[in-house]
Short mmCIF file of C-alpha atoms in Angstrom, two decimals:
data_model
loop_
_atom_site.label_atom_id
_atom_site.label_comp_id
_atom_site.label_asym_id
_atom_site.label_seq_id
_atom_site.Cartn_x
_atom_site.Cartn_y
_atom_site.Cartn_z
CA MET A 1 0.00 0.00 0.00
CA THR A 2 1.54 3.30 -1.13
CA VAL A 3 0.62 6.36 0.88
CA PRO A 4 0.98 9.54 -1.17
CA PRO A 5 2.24 12.79 0.36
CA ALA A 6 -0.36 14.64 2.38
CA THR A 7 -2.51 16.85 0.20
CA SER A 8 -2.56 20.58 0.73
CA PRO A 9 -5.08 21.58 1.77
CA PRO A 10 -6.27 18.33 3.36
CA LEU A 11 -9.29 16.58 1.89
CA PRO A 12 -12.50 17.57 3.71
CA LEU A 13 -14.09 14.54 5.37
CA VAL A 14 -17.35 13.74 7.17
CA ILE A 15 -17.85 10.51 9.13
CA ASP A 16 -21.38 9.18 9.58
CA THR A 17 -21.20 6.60 12.34
CA ASP A 18 -22.75 4.54 15.15
CA PRO A 19 -19.88 4.06 17.64
CA GLY A 20 -19.28 1.05 18.19
CA ILE A 21 -15.79 -0.23 18.85
CA ASP A 22 -14.53 -0.38 15.28
CA ASP A 23 -16.21 2.97 14.60
CA ALA A 24 -14.13 4.45 17.43
CA LEU A 25 -10.97 3.10 15.80
CA ALA A 26 -12.03 4.62 12.48
CA ILE A 27 -12.59 8.05 14.04
CA LEU A 28 -9.18 7.90 15.70
CA LEU A 29 -7.60 6.88 12.40
CA ALA A 30 -9.11 9.89 10.65
CA LEU A 31 -7.83 12.21 13.37
CA ALA A 32 -4.36 10.66 13.04
CA SER A 33 -4.19 11.28 9.29
CA PRO A 34 -2.83 14.59 7.97
CA GLU A 35 -4.27 13.89 4.51
CA VAL A 36 -7.78 14.73 5.69
CA ASP A 37 -9.60 17.44 7.60
CA LEU A 38 -12.40 15.92 9.67
CA ARG A 39 -15.09 18.60 9.43
CA LEU A 40 -18.11 16.86 10.98
CA VAL A 41 -19.23 13.65 12.65
CA THR A 42 -22.88 12.66 12.26
CA THR A 43 -24.39 9.90 14.32
CA VAL A 44 -27.03 7.30 13.56
CA HIS A 45 -28.83 4.39 15.23
CA GLY A 46 -27.06 1.06 14.88
CA ASN A 47 -24.74 -0.74 17.27
CA VAL A 48 -26.49 0.95 20.20
CA GLU A 49 -29.28 3.52 20.51
CA LEU A 50 -28.78 7.01 19.02
CA PRO A 51 -28.23 8.90 22.31
CA GLN A 52 -25.43 6.48 23.15
CA THR A 53 -23.79 6.57 19.69
CA THR A 54 -23.83 10.37 19.90
CA GLU A 55 -22.32 10.42 23.37
CA ASN A 56 -19.69 7.90 22.28
CA ALA A 57 -18.71 10.04 19.28
CA LEU A 58 -18.26 13.08 21.52
CA ARG A 59 -16.14 11.11 23.98
CA VAL A 60 -13.92 9.50 21.33
CA LEU A 61 -13.17 12.90 19.81
CA HIS A 62 -12.39 14.26 23.27
CA LEU A 63 -10.09 11.30 23.95
CA ALA A 64 -8.02 12.36 20.94
CA GLY A 65 -8.02 16.02 21.94
CA ARG A 66 -10.43 17.05 19.16
CA SER A 67 -13.56 18.22 20.91
CA ASP A 68 -13.64 21.01 18.34
CA VAL A 69 -15.05 18.64 15.69
CA PRO A 70 -18.83 19.12 15.68
CA VAL A 71 -21.11 16.15 16.31
CA ALA A 72 -24.69 16.20 15.01
CA ALA A 73 -27.24 13.53 15.91
CA GLY A 74 -29.23 11.91 13.12
CA ALA A 75 -31.76 9.18 12.59
CA ALA A 76 -32.84 7.30 15.70
CA GLU A 77 -34.53 4.54 13.70
CA SER A 78 -34.58 2.91 10.29
CA LEU A 79 -36.65 4.37 7.46
CA VAL A 80 -39.48 1.81 7.37
CA TYR A 81 -39.17 -1.05 9.85
CA PRO A 82 -37.54 -0.82 13.30
CA GLN A 83 -34.09 -2.34 13.54
CA PRO A 84 -34.75 -5.81 15.04
CA GLU A 85 -31.93 -5.68 17.58
CA ARG A 86 -28.81 -3.74 18.54
CA ALA A 87 -25.29 -5.12 18.84
CA GLY A 88 -24.60 -4.75 22.55
CA HIS A 89 -23.47 -8.38 22.66
CA VAL A 90 -20.65 -7.37 20.31
CA HIS A 91 -19.77 -3.84 21.46
CA GLY A 92 -20.92 -3.86 25.08
CA THR A 93 -24.04 -2.21 26.43
CA THR A 94 -22.60 1.29 25.97
CA GLY A 95 -20.94 0.51 22.64
CA LEU A 96 -17.30 0.91 23.66
CA GLY A 97 -16.48 -2.47 25.12
CA GLY A 98 -17.33 -1.54 28.68
CA VAL A 99 -14.68 1.22 28.82
CA GLN A 100 -15.95 4.46 30.33
CA LEU A 101 -14.34 7.38 28.51
CA PRO A 102 -14.23 10.83 30.13
CA PRO A 103 -17.15 13.07 29.14
CA SER A 104 -16.54 15.68 26.48
CA PRO A 105 -16.79 19.39 27.29
CA ALA A 106 -18.45 19.88 23.89
CA ALA A 107 -22.21 19.94 23.35
CA VAL A 108 -24.02 18.21 20.54
CA ASP A 109 -24.56 20.41 17.48
CA PRO A 110 -28.18 21.63 17.69
CA ARG A 111 -28.83 20.87 14.00
CA LEU A 112 -30.15 17.55 12.79
CA ALA A 113 -27.41 15.50 11.18
CA VAL A 114 -28.92 15.73 7.71
CA VAL A 115 -29.15 19.53 8.01
CA ALA A 116 -25.58 19.88 9.31
CA LEU A 117 -24.30 17.64 6.52
CA ALA A 118 -26.26 19.46 3.82
CA GLU A 119 -25.08 22.88 5.01
CA LEU A 120 -21.46 21.71 5.10
CA LEU A 121 -21.65 20.23 1.61
CA LEU A 122 -23.30 23.30 0.09
CA ALA A 123 -20.79 25.68 1.72
CA ALA A 124 -17.67 23.66 0.91
CA PRO A 125 -15.51 25.18 -1.87
CA SER A 126 -14.57 21.69 -3.09
CA PRO A 127 -16.26 18.27 -3.03
CA VAL A 128 -16.34 16.48 0.32
CA THR A 129 -15.64 12.83 1.07
CA VAL A 130 -18.30 11.18 3.23
CA ALA A 131 -17.49 7.92 5.01
CA ALA A 132 -20.67 6.18 6.21
CA ILE A 133 -19.68 3.39 8.59
CA GLY A 134 -22.98 2.78 10.38
CA PRO A 135 -26.42 2.07 8.91
CA TRP A 136 -27.00 4.44 5.98
CA THR A 137 -30.25 6.04 7.15
CA ASN A 138 -28.80 9.56 7.34
CA ILE A 139 -27.36 9.29 3.83
CA ALA A 140 -30.68 8.10 2.42
CA LEU A 141 -32.42 11.06 4.10
CA LEU A 142 -29.87 13.45 2.60
CA LEU A 143 -30.49 12.06 -0.87
CA ALA A 144 -34.24 12.45 -0.44
CA THR A 145 -34.35 15.87 1.18
CA TYR A 146 -31.22 17.70 -0.02
CA PRO A 147 -30.35 16.27 -3.45
CA GLU A 148 -28.45 19.42 -4.38
CA ALA A 149 -26.22 18.91 -1.34
CA ALA A 150 -25.77 15.20 -2.01
CA ALA A 151 -24.49 16.14 -5.47
CA ARG A 152 -21.59 17.89 -3.73
CA ILE A 153 -20.28 14.63 -2.29
CA GLY A 154 -17.01 13.95 -4.05
CA ARG A 155 -16.86 10.37 -2.90
CA LEU A 156 -19.13 8.28 -0.68
CA VAL A 157 -17.27 5.45 1.04
CA LEU A 158 -19.66 2.94 2.58
CA MET A 159 -18.82 0.19 5.03
CA GLY A 160 -21.34 -2.56 4.49
CA GLY A 161 -22.63 -5.39 2.41
CA SER A 162 -20.96 -8.43 0.92
CA ALA A 163 -20.44 -9.62 -2.63
CA ALA A 164 -19.47 -13.22 -2.02
CA ARG A 165 -18.99 -13.79 1.73
CA GLY A 166 -22.60 -13.99 2.90
CA GLY A 167 -23.61 -12.04 5.98
CA ASN A 168 -22.42 -11.55 9.54
CA VAL A 169 -25.77 -10.93 11.27
CA THR A 170 -27.81 -13.36 9.18
CA ALA A 171 -26.73 -15.89 6.58
CA ALA A 172 -27.44 -13.27 3.91
CA ALA A 173 -26.94 -9.83 5.43
CA GLU A 174 -24.12 -7.68 6.78
CA PHE A 175 -25.06 -5.61 9.85
CA ASN A 176 -25.14 -2.06 8.44
CA VAL A 177 -27.32 -3.03 5.47
CA TRP A 178 -29.50 -5.36 7.56
CA ALA A 179 -30.14 -2.52 10.04
CA ASP A 180 -31.88 -0.47 7.32
CA PRO A 181 -32.23 -2.24 3.97
CA GLU A 182 -34.57 0.40 2.54
CA ALA A 183 -31.98 3.12 3.22
CA ALA A 184 -29.27 0.93 1.70
CA ALA A 185 -31.35 0.39 -1.44
CA ARG A 186 -31.80 4.14 -1.83
CA VAL A 187 -28.11 4.89 -1.32
CA LEU A 188 -26.84 2.17 -3.64
CA GLY A 189 -29.35 3.26 -6.28
CA SER A 190 -28.05 6.84 -6.38
CA THR A 191 -25.58 8.38 -8.84
CA VAL A 192 -23.24 9.65 -6.10
CA PRO A 193 -19.72 8.26 -6.73
CA THR A 194 -19.68 5.36 -4.28
CA VAL A 195 -17.21 2.79 -2.99
CA LEU A 196 -18.66 -0.24 -1.19
CA VAL A 197 -16.29 -1.70 1.40
CA GLY A 198 -17.88 -4.98 2.44
CA LEU A 199 -17.09 -8.21 4.21
CA ASP A 200 -15.13 -9.51 1.20
CA VAL A 201 -12.24 -7.20 2.15
CA THR A 202 -12.89 -6.50 5.84
CA LEU A 203 -13.02 -10.07 7.11
CA PRO A 204 -9.45 -10.86 5.97
CA THR A 205 -8.15 -7.63 7.56
CA VAL A 206 -7.34 -8.53 11.13
CA LEU A 207 -5.56 -6.47 13.79
CA ASP A 208 -3.78 -9.06 15.91
CA GLU A 209 -2.71 -8.89 19.53
CA ASP A 210 0.82 -7.76 18.67
CA GLY A 211 -0.60 -4.78 16.79
CA ILE A 212 -2.94 -3.96 19.66
CA ALA A 213 0.04 -4.12 22.04
CA ARG A 214 1.98 -1.64 19.86
CA VAL A 215 -0.91 0.80 20.04
CA ALA A 216 -1.28 0.28 23.80
CA ALA A 217 2.40 0.98 24.42
CA ALA A 218 2.35 4.30 22.59
CA GLY A 219 0.64 6.33 25.29
CA PRO A 220 -2.56 6.78 27.33
CA VAL A 221 -4.79 7.17 24.27
CA GLY A 222 -3.36 3.96 22.85
CA ALA A 223 -3.85 2.14 26.12
CA THR A 224 -7.48 3.23 26.19
CA ALA A 225 -8.02 2.16 22.58
CA ALA A 226 -6.54 -1.24 23.38
CA ALA A 227 -8.85 -1.61 26.38
CA ILE A 228 -11.86 -0.80 24.19
CA LEU A 229 -10.76 -3.51 21.76
CA GLN A 230 -10.66 -6.29 24.34
CA GLN A 231 -14.35 -7.22 24.22
CA TYR A 232 -14.32 -7.00 20.44
CA LEU A 233 -11.31 -9.32 20.37
CA ASP A 234 -13.24 -11.93 22.32
CA HIS A 235 -16.22 -11.59 19.95
CA THR A 236 -14.24 -11.90 16.73
CA ARG A 237 -12.42 -14.96 18.03
CA SER A 238 -15.68 -16.74 18.72
CA SER A 239 -17.62 -15.46 15.68
CA TYR A 240 -14.99 -15.50 12.94
CA GLY A 241 -12.29 -17.77 14.35
CA THR A 242 -9.70 -15.02 13.89
CA THR A 243 -6.65 -14.37 16.05
CA GLY A 244 -7.42 -10.66 16.29
CA VAL A 245 -9.92 -7.88 15.63
CA VAL A 246 -11.63 -7.53 12.25
CA VAL A 247 -11.31 -3.80 11.52
CA HIS A 248 -14.38 -3.28 9.31
CA ASP A 249 -14.82 0.48 9.71
CA ALA A 250 -11.14 1.38 9.92
CA LEU A 251 -10.58 -0.29 6.54
CA ALA A 252 -13.33 1.84 5.00
CA LEU A 253 -11.69 4.92 6.50
CA THR A 254 -8.34 3.85 5.10
CA GLU A 255 -9.88 3.80 1.62
CA ALA A 256 -11.41 7.24 2.26
CA ILE A 257 -8.06 8.62 3.40
CA VAL A 258 -5.93 6.93 0.73
CA PRO A 259 -8.09 6.33 -2.37
CA GLY A 260 -7.03 3.21 -4.20
CA THR A 261 -6.08 1.28 -1.07
CA LEU A 262 -8.60 -1.34 -2.14
CA GLY A 263 -8.98 -2.99 -5.52
CA THR A 264 -12.44 -2.12 -6.80
CA VAL A 265 -14.60 -3.12 -9.77
CA ARG A 266 -17.69 -1.25 -10.97
CA ARG A 267 -20.70 -3.47 -10.37
CA ASP A 268 -24.45 -3.21 -10.32
CA VAL A 269 -25.71 -3.75 -6.76
CA VAL A 270 -29.26 -4.14 -5.48
CA VAL A 271 -30.50 -4.74 -1.95
CA ASP A 272 -33.06 -7.33 -0.88
CA THR A 273 -35.77 -5.36 0.93
CA THR A 274 -38.21 -8.25 1.24
CA ARG A 275 -39.23 -9.56 4.65
CA GLY A 276 -37.83 -13.03 4.11
CA ALA A 277 -34.56 -14.76 4.93
CA GLY A 278 -32.65 -12.73 2.35
CA ARG A 279 -33.55 -9.32 3.82
CA GLY A 280 -30.55 -7.02 3.76
CA GLN A 281 -28.51 -9.02 1.28
CA THR A 282 -26.48 -7.00 -1.21
CA LEU A 283 -26.85 -8.70 -4.58
CA VAL A 284 -23.70 -7.83 -6.52
CA ASP A 285 -23.69 -8.68 -10.22
CA ARG A 286 -20.17 -10.02 -10.66
CA ARG A 287 -20.76 -11.30 -14.19
CA SER A 288 -19.44 -8.13 -15.81
CA VAL A 289 -18.13 -4.64 -15.24
CA SER A 290 -20.96 -2.09 -15.32
CA ASP A 291 -21.12 1.30 -17.01
CA SER A 292 -24.47 2.19 -15.43
CA PRO A 293 -24.65 5.66 -13.78
CA THR A 294 -25.80 3.92 -10.58
CA ALA A 295 -22.99 1.35 -10.59
CA VAL A 296 -20.89 1.07 -7.42
CA ASP A 297 -17.14 0.59 -7.05
CA VAL A 298 -17.19 -2.68 -5.10
CA ALA A 299 -14.04 -3.45 -3.11
CA GLU A 300 -12.92 -6.94 -4.07
CA THR A 301 -9.21 -7.11 -3.18
CA VAL A 302 -7.11 -5.86 -0.27
CA ASP A 303 -3.52 -5.97 0.92
CA SER A 304 -4.55 -6.77 4.47
CA PRO A 305 -1.09 -6.69 6.13
CA ALA A 306 -0.39 -3.26 4.63
CA ALA A 307 -3.78 -1.94 5.69
CA VAL A 308 -3.29 -3.18 9.26
CA GLU A 309 0.21 -1.69 9.41
CA PHE A 310 -1.19 1.65 8.21
CA LEU A 311 -3.80 1.55 10.99
CA VAL A 312 -1.36 0.52 13.71
CA GLY A 313 1.25 3.07 12.66
CA ARG A 314 -1.24 5.93 12.57
CA LEU A 315 -2.89 5.02 15.88
CA ALA A 316 0.46 4.62 17.60
CA ALA A 317 1.61 8.00 16.29
CA LEU A 318 -1.60 9.64 17.51
CA ALA A 319 -1.29 7.99 20.92
CA ALA A 320 2.30 9.23 21.23
CA THR A 321 1.27 12.84 20.69
CA VAL A 322 -1.99 13.11 22.65
CA GLY A 323 -2.36 12.87 26.38
#
């Protein structure tokens, strides 16, 4: 993986998220990367309830010394049907593996997430990268209510779905898509330039215990990040049989930060929004490359060791300079 020199000025970035352990890692990775300027964090229902994902986002930013980044709360529920269950069994009841981070001095932005995002996009002098690493409800609402703002997205990097690996919450569905299939169908049917970072590339990308130890040794922020990861480590061992943590969201952020990290192919993708066993499945047409205006750049290959080293190196550097 070749990391180009930092751009000047840095690429404007928004993270839409439901922290979540791996979401917390992704936020920290963005803050550790000089190539991007994190302008806004928007929160959504998902791993835990919206008030908790919002509080977690505030606290993770504060942990890294970046309480100046605004946090706006978004959709508390899916577009049509309520999300069947949260993921407390994976991320802990508060979403951060049972670790209690210090409260942030910052208040939540009073604007709804979709309003804050639309205003940022319309005011930005250049296109903005949006990384959506929770359920995509906020992005679907943006497309429906502020299409002129959505057109200002330079690149939409989505964590979710699966082309050939099946699901991780059901046999068919990956969690973020399963949490709101109707939103996912709307987002993947848009003409916004989109990269889909799914289980095909995230499952092989594992942060092992040696990498976690390197982050922990770098300073107090690293030690806290390593503590947050402990519950997730136990879950991934039992669920995936891995020797470390599957860094779903951090890999999507790596692609947002360094475009071209992942090998992608333009594919047509539809989402199963029926109420049967296939609900939430992303049906990726891998028979041919697509030239449709709604085609998605589906991530199909990854240099996992390089991606993990990028994550560990950045997190360790951040931990050495904060706190």
